[in-house]
């Protein structure tokens, strides 16, 4: 982050500065940069009617100097020509709908000979009341920089100064974009207006158990994924990378949350006056904690501290995020109200959300002419949304005399209620984290940072800069709420044109002469690395479930694309080069209300039917005019994550064909982000189930197996190979595929993604022949996996393993003085089978369930089968169990000879010959193993 403001951070602002610097032959403009950065430009005002900018610039001698800049108005004829062309471009209109100006407007101006930017000093009127004779003086230059900041935040200003009201002119041509210059910030009263339902009576407090269960729900790391949806620099932001600033604050907040959850402070349960609400939300959405809340903590010096929020003359200060920090147990909550335990569970969930970065900002208006930023759970992530709704459903049982929400009448929507409760703690974490970060040397104490992280409202009524800042933050966070504001649901449909063209060629009888496309013929292009979890943001149809009236199959839909002629000119041979050029197609549609046909004076047209409509239809059919603005704005915002959508807007079409290179970026980078934003995506089967090359161990037998576990291990032969799906490719084929690492390629009749990581892993496996032991190969054969790699077994190995591991009925030992229960019999057979194939076993169960009996049964079976004649069994147990083991062995297996190996005088020779006992029973010492001085069996 830069400590001094940066100007010209957007295309239009930079173009404004570049235009003037291009004619600044005496290099005067940079003289004003310091004045602008030091905040000496005061009360900058834009007067569209006078085509002027007026400002006061603080001086060294006089209090200030008056500066005025003017730009000549553009002739009405030129304005008409310009707006006519702009209105014909869906791309420009979509950008306008999203409160953006497409750079293509400048290209139109240049083509029409219209000057938007000054091309000489004579194109810009300049005056300053200072005594400096030079023009531009440093005061004028400072205003030029500050004007670029205004253009960054609102490029419409530049056209206003030239006498062009873009919105009004576009409206004259039937392009409705008036809403583009209005705020989209939701009012607080609208946010809490969504009603819920009255919860059913729950005298057993099952809701509290459900809430406790939510504290154990897994939450994946989400910080980078969510921040990746935000631009680095909002329009007009002058301090570098705001996304980087937010990342630093959330990183600090995660550290705070981790410290809170692991704190071991000795403390008491919070207490409060139960006759008053503990937490109240005012009509602005701000939380207030009752002053009666108090608890005590044991200070490092040993004395007890009285703690209150936010503190006081008689108490140590604490923030809301610290309310449950320290050593608290479930038993400590037994004497407390259930509501307090529920708040503790919500605190735990909020801590975990902050730790994983699963939080996001929301900008709203508490009342008119004010805006406020709050931090809420990232409900665009499905699992976070479910957890948040679960918290809301639980807190629906919490009475209003504990948690009071002003302005709410009746039940609250569970998702909103969950957001409100969790944001109490999330906002507190973020605020404290920003305060900690502000101590860093690189931190800039800017209004925009305080507005985003402090939780304090900003007054915009008499402050144009504050109003611009609010619009700036609203636009910056808008991608996180695309689905909430969209009147029509965007749907991206991807088509497999390659397969479609093969089908058509097959119908034409051309496939017989077609050769398969080799991966070597496709040029490599690295794909951007990504790790974004995709998923819809609300309950919706599964991927691919679209209405029949909106989506047709590939063969019908392919007419949307400009498909080439598949046959070579003058021949009936299949042209592979043409099919390689455009194998993938994509189409943008919207699910919205579809107007019914046949309206008349007696029966007005209605819009009752829901359907999927191509973008082109929405642009051209006047019946969809009510949703056109929302659709265009949505496309413009989504094009930041999917550049291919901008190409669709440029072509005024709903569909676009693309190469495999382009499809790689679409599938690997764009689509996961679009799905995260709530866009429905349908993929054909072959693209939905991409193939990936994987290392695979091929295991065979060197000769016929004659039986025995050890014999089998010695006879196993193996080699590493490369598998793609169910097929094995040669090393030469794999080498050719490596040339296309980082992109999607066609393999046989499927699609395959060859990533750099896969190539690296496979090459490492192919080089480690000598590092794999025969025991490891056998384990791989038994497990079907070796360090994440697959295993392919020959029929002879499968047959041998089946014979070895068959769970054959194995009767209990004949001399066993016990009847095994069904679960004990299963444990006995399982251990015996594992023993015979050379695998260990671990049995864990409650005391008294017969673990000792199961082990004795296995030992007795080995004795009856004669397997203990040459090799004995060693049982290592704690000293306290020696007597019990000997007694149990004598009771259940009286013919099993057991000797005790224990004490300082232990000696195997005292127990007779090596054949006189079947089991040595030894006590373990510290460390849990037999002493190293114990002689080997048979010594």
Short mmCIF file of N, CA, C and O in Angstrom, two decimals, residues 394-510:
data_model
loop_
_atom_site.label_atom_id
_atom_site.label_comp_id
_atom_site.label_asym_id
_atom_site.label_seq_id
_atom_site.Cartn_x
_atom_site.Cartn_y
_atom_site.Cartn_z
N UNK A 394 -31.84 -21.05 15.33
CA UNK A 394 -31.69 -21.26 16.77
C UNK A 394 -32.06 -19.99 17.54
O UNK A 394 -32.79 -20.05 18.54
N UNK A 395 -31.59 -18.85 17.08
CA UNK A 395 -31.83 -17.60 17.81
C UNK A 395 -33.27 -17.11 17.66
O UNK A 395 -33.67 -16.16 18.34
N UNK A 396 -34.03 -17.75 16.77
CA UNK A 396 -35.47 -17.44 16.72
C UNK A 396 -36.14 -17.83 18.03
O UNK A 396 -37.23 -17.33 18.35
N UNK A 397 -35.51 -18.73 18.80
CA UNK A 397 -36.05 -19.15 20.10
C UNK A 397 -35.58 -18.24 21.24
O UNK A 397 -36.05 -18.40 22.38
N UNK A 398 -34.66 -17.34 20.96
CA UNK A 398 -34.14 -16.44 21.99
C UNK A 398 -35.12 -15.29 22.18
O UNK A 398 -35.49 -14.62 21.22
N UNK A 399 -35.56 -15.03 23.39
CA UNK A 399 -36.56 -13.97 23.61
C UNK A 399 -35.98 -12.58 23.36
O UNK A 399 -34.77 -12.35 23.45
N UNK A 400 -36.88 -11.62 23.08
CA UNK A 400 -36.46 -10.26 22.77
C UNK A 400 -35.91 -9.55 24.00
O UNK A 400 -35.25 -8.51 23.86
N UNK A 401 -36.19 -10.07 25.20
CA UNK A 401 -35.61 -9.43 26.38
C UNK A 401 -34.16 -9.82 26.59
O UNK A 401 -33.54 -9.44 27.59
N UNK A 402 -33.59 -10.60 25.65
CA UNK A 402 -32.15 -10.89 25.64
C UNK A 402 -31.49 -10.22 24.44
O UNK A 402 -30.44 -9.59 24.56
N UNK A 403 -32.08 -10.37 23.26
CA UNK A 403 -31.58 -9.77 22.03
C UNK A 403 -32.71 -8.97 21.39
O UNK A 403 -33.70 -9.54 20.92
N UNK A 404 -32.58 -7.64 21.39
CA UNK A 404 -33.64 -6.78 20.86
C UNK A 404 -33.17 -6.13 19.56
O UNK A 404 -32.08 -5.56 19.50
N UNK A 405 -34.00 -6.26 18.52
CA UNK A 405 -33.69 -5.66 17.22
C UNK A 405 -34.72 -4.58 16.96
O UNK A 405 -35.90 -4.87 16.71
N UNK A 406 -34.30 -3.33 17.04
CA UNK A 406 -35.23 -2.22 16.86
C UNK A 406 -35.71 -2.15 15.42
O UNK A 406 -34.95 -2.38 14.48
N UNK A 407 -36.98 -1.80 15.26
CA UNK A 407 -37.54 -1.64 13.92
C UNK A 407 -38.09 -2.91 13.32
O UNK A 407 -38.63 -2.88 12.22
N UNK A 408 -37.97 -4.03 14.03
CA UNK A 408 -38.46 -5.31 13.52
C UNK A 408 -39.82 -5.61 14.14
O UNK A 408 -40.00 -5.50 15.36
N UNK A 409 -40.75 -5.96 13.29
CA UNK A 409 -42.07 -6.35 13.75
C UNK A 409 -42.32 -7.80 13.34
O UNK A 409 -42.42 -8.11 12.17
N UNK A 410 -42.40 -8.66 14.30
CA UNK A 410 -42.62 -10.06 14.01
C UNK A 410 -41.33 -10.83 13.83
O UNK A 410 -40.22 -10.30 14.03
N UNK A 411 -41.43 -12.10 13.44
CA UNK A 411 -40.24 -12.96 13.27
C UNK A 411 -39.31 -12.43 12.19
O UNK A 411 -39.73 -11.79 11.23
N UNK A 412 -38.03 -12.74 12.34
CA UNK A 412 -37.00 -12.30 11.40
C UNK A 412 -36.57 -13.49 10.54
O UNK A 412 -36.50 -14.63 11.02
N UNK A 413 -36.28 -13.22 9.28
CA UNK A 413 -35.79 -14.27 8.38
C UNK A 413 -34.56 -14.93 8.99
O UNK A 413 -33.66 -14.24 9.48
N UNK A 414 -34.48 -16.28 9.01
CA UNK A 414 -33.34 -16.96 9.67
C UNK A 414 -31.98 -16.53 9.15
O UNK A 414 -31.04 -16.38 9.93
N UNK A 415 -31.86 -16.35 7.82
CA UNK A 415 -30.56 -15.96 7.28
C UNK A 415 -30.16 -14.58 7.80
O UNK A 415 -29.01 -14.38 8.22
N UNK A 416 -31.09 -13.63 7.80
CA UNK A 416 -30.78 -12.30 8.30
C UNK A 416 -30.46 -12.34 9.79
O UNK A 416 -29.50 -11.71 10.25
N UNK A 417 -31.26 -13.10 10.56
CA UNK A 417 -31.02 -13.17 12.00
C UNK A 417 -29.65 -13.78 12.28
O UNK A 417 -28.91 -13.31 13.17
N UNK A 418 -29.27 -14.81 11.52
CA UNK A 418 -27.94 -15.39 11.69
C UNK A 418 -26.85 -14.39 11.35
O UNK A 418 -25.82 -14.31 12.04
N UNK A 419 -27.06 -13.62 10.28
CA UNK A 419 -26.09 -12.58 9.92
C UNK A 419 -25.94 -11.56 11.05
O UNK A 419 -24.83 -11.15 11.41
N UNK A 420 -27.08 -11.13 11.60
CA UNK A 420 -27.05 -10.11 12.66
C UNK A 420 -26.27 -10.60 13.87
O UNK A 420 -25.44 -9.88 14.42
N UNK A 421 -26.54 -11.82 14.30
CA UNK A 421 -25.89 -12.35 15.50
C UNK A 421 -24.40 -12.53 15.27
O UNK A 421 -23.56 -12.10 16.07
N UNK A 422 -24.03 -13.18 14.17
CA UNK A 422 -22.61 -13.45 13.91
C UNK A 422 -21.84 -12.18 13.60
O UNK A 422 -20.65 -12.07 13.94
N UNK A 423 -22.49 -11.20 12.96
CA UNK A 423 -21.78 -9.97 12.62
C UNK A 423 -21.42 -9.15 13.86
O UNK A 423 -20.53 -8.30 13.81
N UNK A 424 -22.13 -9.40 14.99
CA UNK A 424 -21.75 -8.72 16.23
C UNK A 424 -20.28 -8.97 16.54
O UNK A 424 -19.53 -8.04 16.87
N UNK A 425 -19.87 -10.22 16.43
CA UNK A 425 -18.50 -10.59 16.77
C UNK A 425 -17.56 -10.38 15.59
O UNK A 425 -16.41 -9.95 15.78
N UNK A 426 -18.02 -10.69 14.38
CA UNK A 426 -17.16 -10.52 13.20
C UNK A 426 -16.74 -9.06 13.08
O UNK A 426 -15.56 -8.75 12.87
N UNK A 427 -17.70 -8.15 13.20
CA UNK A 427 -17.38 -6.72 13.10
C UNK A 427 -16.41 -6.28 14.18
O UNK A 427 -15.53 -5.44 13.93
N UNK A 428 -16.55 -6.83 15.39
CA UNK A 428 -15.64 -6.47 16.48
C UNK A 428 -14.23 -6.95 16.19
O UNK A 428 -13.24 -6.24 16.45
N UNK A 429 -14.09 -8.16 15.65
CA UNK A 429 -12.77 -8.67 15.27
C UNK A 429 -12.14 -7.78 14.19
O UNK A 429 -10.95 -7.43 14.28
N UNK A 430 -12.92 -7.45 13.16
CA UNK A 430 -12.38 -6.66 12.06
C UNK A 430 -11.97 -5.27 12.54
O UNK A 430 -10.91 -4.75 12.14
N UNK A 431 -12.78 -4.65 13.37
CA UNK A 431 -12.45 -3.32 13.88
C UNK A 431 -11.13 -3.34 14.66
O UNK A 431 -10.26 -2.48 14.46
N UNK A 432 -10.99 -4.30 15.56
CA UNK A 432 -9.75 -4.39 16.35
C UNK A 432 -8.55 -4.70 15.46
O UNK A 432 -7.45 -4.15 15.66
N UNK A 433 -8.75 -5.58 14.45
CA UNK A 433 -7.65 -5.91 13.54
C UNK A 433 -7.19 -4.68 12.78
O UNK A 433 -5.98 -4.48 12.58
N UNK A 434 -8.13 -3.85 12.33
CA UNK A 434 -7.76 -2.62 11.61
C UNK A 434 -7.01 -1.66 12.53
O UNK A 434 -6.06 -1.01 12.11
N UNK A 435 -7.44 -1.60 13.81
CA UNK A 435 -6.72 -0.75 14.76
C UNK A 435 -5.29 -1.24 14.95
O UNK A 435 -4.35 -0.44 15.03
N UNK A 436 -5.11 -2.54 15.02
CA UNK A 436 -3.75 -3.09 15.16
C UNK A 436 -2.91 -2.78 13.93
O UNK A 436 -1.74 -2.42 14.03
N UNK A 437 -3.51 -2.94 12.74
CA UNK A 437 -2.79 -2.68 11.50
C UNK A 437 -2.44 -1.21 11.35
O UNK A 437 -1.45 -0.87 10.69
N UNK A 438 -3.27 -0.34 11.90
CA UNK A 438 -3.02 1.10 11.74
C UNK A 438 -1.72 1.54 12.41
O UNK A 438 -1.21 2.62 12.13
N UNK A 439 -1.19 0.67 13.30
CA UNK A 439 0.09 0.99 13.94
C UNK A 439 1.27 0.69 13.04
O UNK A 439 2.40 1.11 13.32
N UNK A 440 1.03 -0.03 11.93
CA UNK A 440 2.11 -0.34 11.00
C UNK A 440 2.56 0.93 10.27
O UNK A 440 1.76 1.83 9.99
N UNK A 441 3.83 0.96 9.91
CA UNK A 441 4.38 2.15 9.25
C UNK A 441 3.78 2.40 7.89
O UNK A 441 3.68 3.54 7.43
N UNK A 442 3.33 1.34 7.20
CA UNK A 442 2.79 1.52 5.85
C UNK A 442 1.31 1.84 5.81
O UNK A 442 0.74 2.04 4.73
N UNK A 443 0.66 1.88 6.97
CA UNK A 443 -0.79 2.12 6.99
C UNK A 443 -1.10 3.58 6.69
O UNK A 443 -0.43 4.49 7.19
N UNK A 444 -2.13 3.81 5.89
CA UNK A 444 -2.59 5.16 5.58
C UNK A 444 -3.90 5.41 6.33
O UNK A 444 -4.86 4.66 6.17
N UNK A 445 -3.93 6.44 7.14
CA UNK A 445 -5.13 6.78 7.90
C UNK A 445 -6.08 7.56 7.00
O UNK A 445 -6.22 8.77 7.11
N UNK A 446 -6.72 6.84 6.09
CA UNK A 446 -7.60 7.46 5.10
C UNK A 446 -9.06 7.26 5.50
O UNK A 446 -9.41 6.29 6.18
N UNK A 447 -9.91 8.20 5.05
CA UNK A 447 -11.34 8.11 5.35
C UNK A 447 -11.94 6.80 4.86
O UNK A 447 -12.79 6.20 5.51
N UNK A 448 -11.49 6.32 3.69
CA UNK A 448 -12.07 5.11 3.11
C UNK A 448 -11.75 3.89 3.97
O UNK A 448 -12.58 2.98 4.10
N UNK A 449 -10.58 3.87 4.63
CA UNK A 449 -10.24 2.75 5.51
C UNK A 449 -11.08 2.78 6.78
O UNK A 449 -11.56 1.74 7.25
N UNK A 450 -11.27 3.98 7.34
CA UNK A 450 -12.11 4.08 8.54
C UNK A 450 -13.55 3.68 8.22
O UNK A 450 -14.22 3.03 9.01
N UNK A 451 -14.02 4.10 7.04
CA UNK A 451 -15.40 3.77 6.66
C UNK A 451 -15.59 2.27 6.50
O UNK A 451 -16.64 1.72 6.86
N UNK A 452 -14.58 1.58 5.98
CA UNK A 452 -14.70 0.15 5.68
C UNK A 452 -14.55 -0.73 6.91
O UNK A 452 -15.20 -1.78 7.01
N UNK A 453 -13.72 -0.31 7.87
CA UNK A 453 -13.37 -1.21 8.96
C UNK A 453 -13.86 -0.79 10.35
O UNK A 453 -13.92 -1.63 11.25
N UNK A 454 -14.21 0.47 10.54
CA UNK A 454 -14.50 0.94 11.90
C UNK A 454 -15.92 0.67 12.35
O UNK A 454 -16.22 0.70 13.54
N UNK A 455 -16.84 0.46 11.40
CA UNK A 455 -18.23 0.27 11.76
C UNK A 455 -18.94 1.56 12.11
O UNK A 455 -20.04 1.53 12.68
N UNK A 456 -18.36 2.70 11.75
CA UNK A 456 -18.98 3.99 12.04
C UNK A 456 -19.66 4.55 10.79
O UNK A 456 -19.14 4.41 9.68
N UNK A 457 -20.82 5.19 10.94
CA UNK A 457 -21.53 5.73 9.78
C UNK A 457 -20.82 6.94 9.19
O UNK A 457 -20.10 7.65 9.88
N UNK A 458 -21.03 7.15 7.88
CA UNK A 458 -20.42 8.27 7.17
C UNK A 458 -21.54 9.16 6.64
O UNK A 458 -22.46 8.69 5.97
N UNK A 459 -21.44 10.45 6.93
CA UNK A 459 -22.44 11.43 6.50
C UNK A 459 -22.08 11.92 5.10
O UNK A 459 -20.98 12.43 4.86
N UNK A 460 -23.00 11.76 4.15
CA UNK A 460 -22.74 12.16 2.76
C UNK A 460 -23.60 13.35 2.33
O UNK A 460 -23.52 13.78 1.18
N UNK A 461 -24.41 13.90 3.24
CA UNK A 461 -25.39 14.92 2.85
C UNK A 461 -24.76 16.19 2.30
O UNK A 461 -25.22 16.73 1.30
N UNK A 462 -23.70 16.67 2.92
CA UNK A 462 -23.05 17.91 2.48
C UNK A 462 -21.61 17.68 2.05
O UNK A 462 -20.82 18.63 2.03
N UNK A 463 -21.28 16.45 1.71
CA UNK A 463 -19.89 16.11 1.40
C UNK A 463 -19.83 15.28 0.13
O UNK A 463 -20.01 14.05 0.17
N UNK A 464 -19.60 15.92 -1.04
CA UNK A 464 -19.53 15.17 -2.31
C UNK A 464 -18.47 14.08 -2.30
O UNK A 464 -18.66 13.01 -2.89
N UNK A 465 -17.34 14.35 -1.63
CA UNK A 465 -16.28 13.34 -1.59
C UNK A 465 -16.72 12.12 -0.80
O UNK A 465 -16.42 10.98 -1.17
N UNK A 466 -17.45 12.34 0.30
CA UNK A 466 -17.95 11.22 1.09
C UNK A 466 -18.98 10.43 0.29
O UNK A 466 -19.02 9.21 0.34
N UNK A 467 -19.81 11.14 -0.46
CA UNK A 467 -20.80 10.46 -1.29
C UNK A 467 -20.13 9.62 -2.35
O UNK A 467 -20.51 8.47 -2.61
N UNK A 468 -19.08 10.17 -2.98
CA UNK A 468 -18.33 9.43 -3.99
C UNK A 468 -17.65 8.22 -3.37
O UNK A 468 -17.57 7.14 -3.98
N UNK A 469 -17.16 8.38 -2.14
CA UNK A 469 -16.51 7.25 -1.45
C UNK A 469 -17.50 6.13 -1.20
O UNK A 469 -17.19 4.95 -1.37
N UNK A 470 -18.74 6.48 -0.81
CA UNK A 470 -19.76 5.46 -0.60
C UNK A 470 -20.09 4.71 -1.87
O UNK A 470 -20.20 3.49 -1.87
N UNK A 471 -20.25 5.46 -2.98
CA UNK A 471 -20.52 4.82 -4.27
C UNK A 471 -19.36 3.93 -4.69
O UNK A 471 -19.54 2.87 -5.27
N UNK A 472 -18.16 4.39 -4.37
CA UNK A 472 -16.95 3.64 -4.72
C UNK A 472 -16.93 2.30 -3.98
O UNK A 472 -16.68 1.25 -4.57
N UNK A 473 -17.18 2.32 -2.67
CA UNK A 473 -17.18 1.09 -1.89
C UNK A 473 -18.35 0.19 -2.27
O UNK A 473 -18.23 -1.04 -2.29
N UNK A 474 -19.49 0.80 -2.58
CA UNK A 474 -20.64 0.00 -3.01
C UNK A 474 -20.34 -0.75 -4.30
O UNK A 474 -20.63 -1.95 -4.43
N UNK A 475 -19.72 -0.06 -5.27
CA UNK A 475 -19.37 -0.72 -6.53
C UNK A 475 -18.31 -1.78 -6.31
O UNK A 475 -18.32 -2.83 -6.97
N UNK A 476 -17.40 -1.54 -5.38
CA UNK A 476 -16.32 -2.49 -5.11
C UNK A 476 -16.87 -3.79 -4.53
O UNK A 476 -16.41 -4.88 -4.88
N UNK A 477 -17.85 -3.68 -3.65
CA UNK A 477 -18.40 -4.88 -3.00
C UNK A 477 -19.56 -5.48 -3.79
O UNK A 477 -20.03 -6.58 -3.45
N UNK A 478 -20.05 -4.80 -4.83
CA UNK A 478 -21.23 -5.26 -5.58
C UNK A 478 -21.09 -6.69 -6.10
O UNK A 478 -22.08 -7.44 -6.09
N UNK A 479 -19.91 -7.14 -6.57
CA UNK A 479 -19.82 -8.53 -7.07
C UNK A 479 -20.20 -9.58 -6.04
O UNK A 479 -20.63 -10.68 -6.41
N UNK A 480 -20.07 -9.27 -4.75
CA UNK A 480 -20.42 -10.24 -3.72
C UNK A 480 -21.93 -10.41 -3.60
O UNK A 480 -22.40 -11.35 -2.96
N UNK A 481 -22.67 -9.50 -4.22
CA UNK A 481 -24.13 -9.51 -4.08
C UNK A 481 -24.82 -9.48 -5.44
O UNK A 481 -25.93 -9.00 -5.56
N UNK A 482 -24.15 -10.01 -6.46
CA UNK A 482 -24.71 -10.01 -7.81
C UNK A 482 -26.09 -10.64 -7.83
O UNK A 482 -27.04 -10.12 -8.39
N UNK A 483 -26.23 -11.78 -7.17
CA UNK A 483 -27.48 -12.53 -7.23
C UNK A 483 -28.60 -11.80 -6.50
O UNK A 483 -29.76 -11.84 -6.91
N UNK A 484 -28.27 -11.11 -5.42
CA UNK A 484 -29.31 -10.46 -4.63
C UNK A 484 -29.99 -9.34 -5.40
O UNK A 484 -31.17 -9.06 -5.20
N UNK A 485 -29.22 -8.65 -6.26
CA UNK A 485 -29.79 -7.50 -6.94
C UNK A 485 -30.29 -7.82 -8.35
O UNK A 485 -30.88 -6.98 -9.00
N UNK A 486 -30.02 -9.01 -8.83
CA UNK A 486 -30.38 -9.34 -10.21
C UNK A 486 -31.85 -9.69 -10.31
O UNK A 486 -32.36 -10.52 -9.58
N UNK A 487 -32.56 -9.01 -11.25
CA UNK A 487 -33.97 -9.32 -11.49
C UNK A 487 -34.10 -10.54 -12.38
O UNK A 487 -35.19 -11.09 -12.51
N UNK A 488 -33.00 -10.94 -13.00
CA UNK A 488 -33.00 -12.12 -13.86
C UNK A 488 -31.76 -12.94 -13.52
O UNK A 488 -30.67 -12.39 -13.34
N UNK A 489 -31.92 -14.25 -13.43
CA UNK A 489 -30.82 -15.13 -13.04
C UNK A 489 -29.96 -15.50 -14.24
O UNK A 489 -30.45 -16.08 -15.20
N UNK A 490 -28.67 -15.15 -14.22
CA UNK A 490 -27.81 -15.48 -15.36
C UNK A 490 -27.50 -16.97 -15.42
O UNK A 490 -27.31 -17.62 -14.40
N UNK A 491 -27.48 -17.50 -16.63
CA UNK A 491 -27.19 -18.92 -16.87
C UNK A 491 -26.17 -19.01 -17.99
O UNK A 491 -26.40 -18.48 -19.08
N UNK A 492 -25.06 -19.64 -17.73
CA UNK A 492 -24.03 -19.84 -18.76
C UNK A 492 -24.09 -21.28 -19.23
O UNK A 492 -23.99 -22.21 -18.43
N UNK A 493 -24.28 -21.46 -20.53
CA UNK A 493 -24.37 -22.80 -21.11
C UNK A 493 -23.15 -23.03 -22.00
O UNK A 493 -22.88 -22.23 -22.89
N UNK A 494 -22.41 -24.08 -21.73
CA UNK A 494 -21.22 -24.43 -22.51
C UNK A 494 -21.57 -25.64 -23.38
O UNK A 494 -22.16 -26.61 -22.89
N UNK A 495 -21.19 -25.58 -24.66
CA UNK A 495 -21.50 -26.65 -25.61
C UNK A 495 -20.22 -27.30 -26.13
O UNK A 495 -19.20 -26.63 -26.31
N UNK A 496 -20.30 -28.58 -26.35
CA UNK A 496 -19.19 -29.34 -26.93
C UNK A 496 -19.39 -29.38 -28.45
O UNK A 496 -19.97 -30.31 -29.01
N UNK A 497 -18.89 -28.36 -29.14
CA UNK A 497 -19.07 -28.28 -30.59
C UNK A 497 -18.25 -29.33 -31.32
O UNK A 497 -18.62 -29.75 -32.43
N UNK A 498 -17.15 -29.76 -30.73
CA UNK A 498 -16.31 -30.78 -31.36
C UNK A 498 -17.13 -32.05 -31.58
O UNK A 498 -17.18 -32.61 -32.68
N UNK A 499 -17.76 -32.52 -30.48
CA UNK A 499 -18.58 -33.72 -30.60
C UNK A 499 -19.74 -33.49 -31.57
O UNK A 499 -20.08 -34.37 -32.36
N UNK A 500 -20.32 -32.31 -31.52
CA UNK A 500 -21.41 -32.00 -32.43
C UNK A 500 -20.96 -32.07 -33.88
O UNK A 500 -21.64 -32.65 -34.74
N UNK A 501 -19.78 -31.51 -34.15
CA UNK A 501 -19.29 -31.52 -35.53
C UNK A 501 -18.93 -32.93 -35.97
O UNK A 501 -19.11 -33.29 -37.13
N UNK A 502 -18.41 -33.74 -35.04
CA UNK A 502 -18.13 -35.14 -35.39
C UNK A 502 -19.42 -35.86 -35.76
O UNK A 502 -19.47 -36.65 -36.70
N UNK A 503 -20.49 -35.57 -34.99
CA UNK A 503 -21.77 -36.21 -35.29
C UNK A 503 -22.26 -35.80 -36.67
O UNK A 503 -22.77 -36.62 -37.43
N UNK A 504 -22.13 -34.51 -36.99
CA UNK A 504 -22.57 -34.05 -38.30
C UNK A 504 -21.71 -34.67 -39.41
O UNK A 504 -22.22 -35.07 -40.46
N UNK A 505 -20.40 -34.73 -39.13
CA UNK A 505 -19.53 -35.31 -40.14
C UNK A 505 -19.84 -36.79 -40.32
O UNK A 505 -19.79 -37.32 -41.44
N UNK A 506 -20.16 -37.45 -39.22
CA UNK A 506 -20.52 -38.87 -39.30
C UNK A 506 -21.78 -39.05 -40.15
O UNK A 506 -21.86 -39.96 -40.97
N UNK A 507 -22.74 -38.12 -39.95
CA UNK A 507 -23.94 -38.20 -40.77
C UNK A 507 -23.62 -38.00 -42.25
O UNK A 507 -24.27 -38.56 -43.12
N UNK A 508 -22.61 -37.17 -42.53
CA UNK A 508 -22.24 -36.90 -43.92
C UNK A 508 -21.31 -37.97 -44.48
O UNK A 508 -20.87 -37.89 -45.62
N UNK A 509 -20.97 -38.96 -43.68
CA UNK A 509 -20.12 -40.04 -44.14
C UNK A 509 -18.66 -39.66 -44.22
O UNK A 509 -17.89 -40.28 -44.95
N UNK A 510 -18.25 -38.64 -43.45
CA UNK A 510 -16.87 -38.18 -43.56
C UNK A 510 -15.98 -38.76 -42.47
O UNK A 510 -14.76 -38.73 -42.59
#
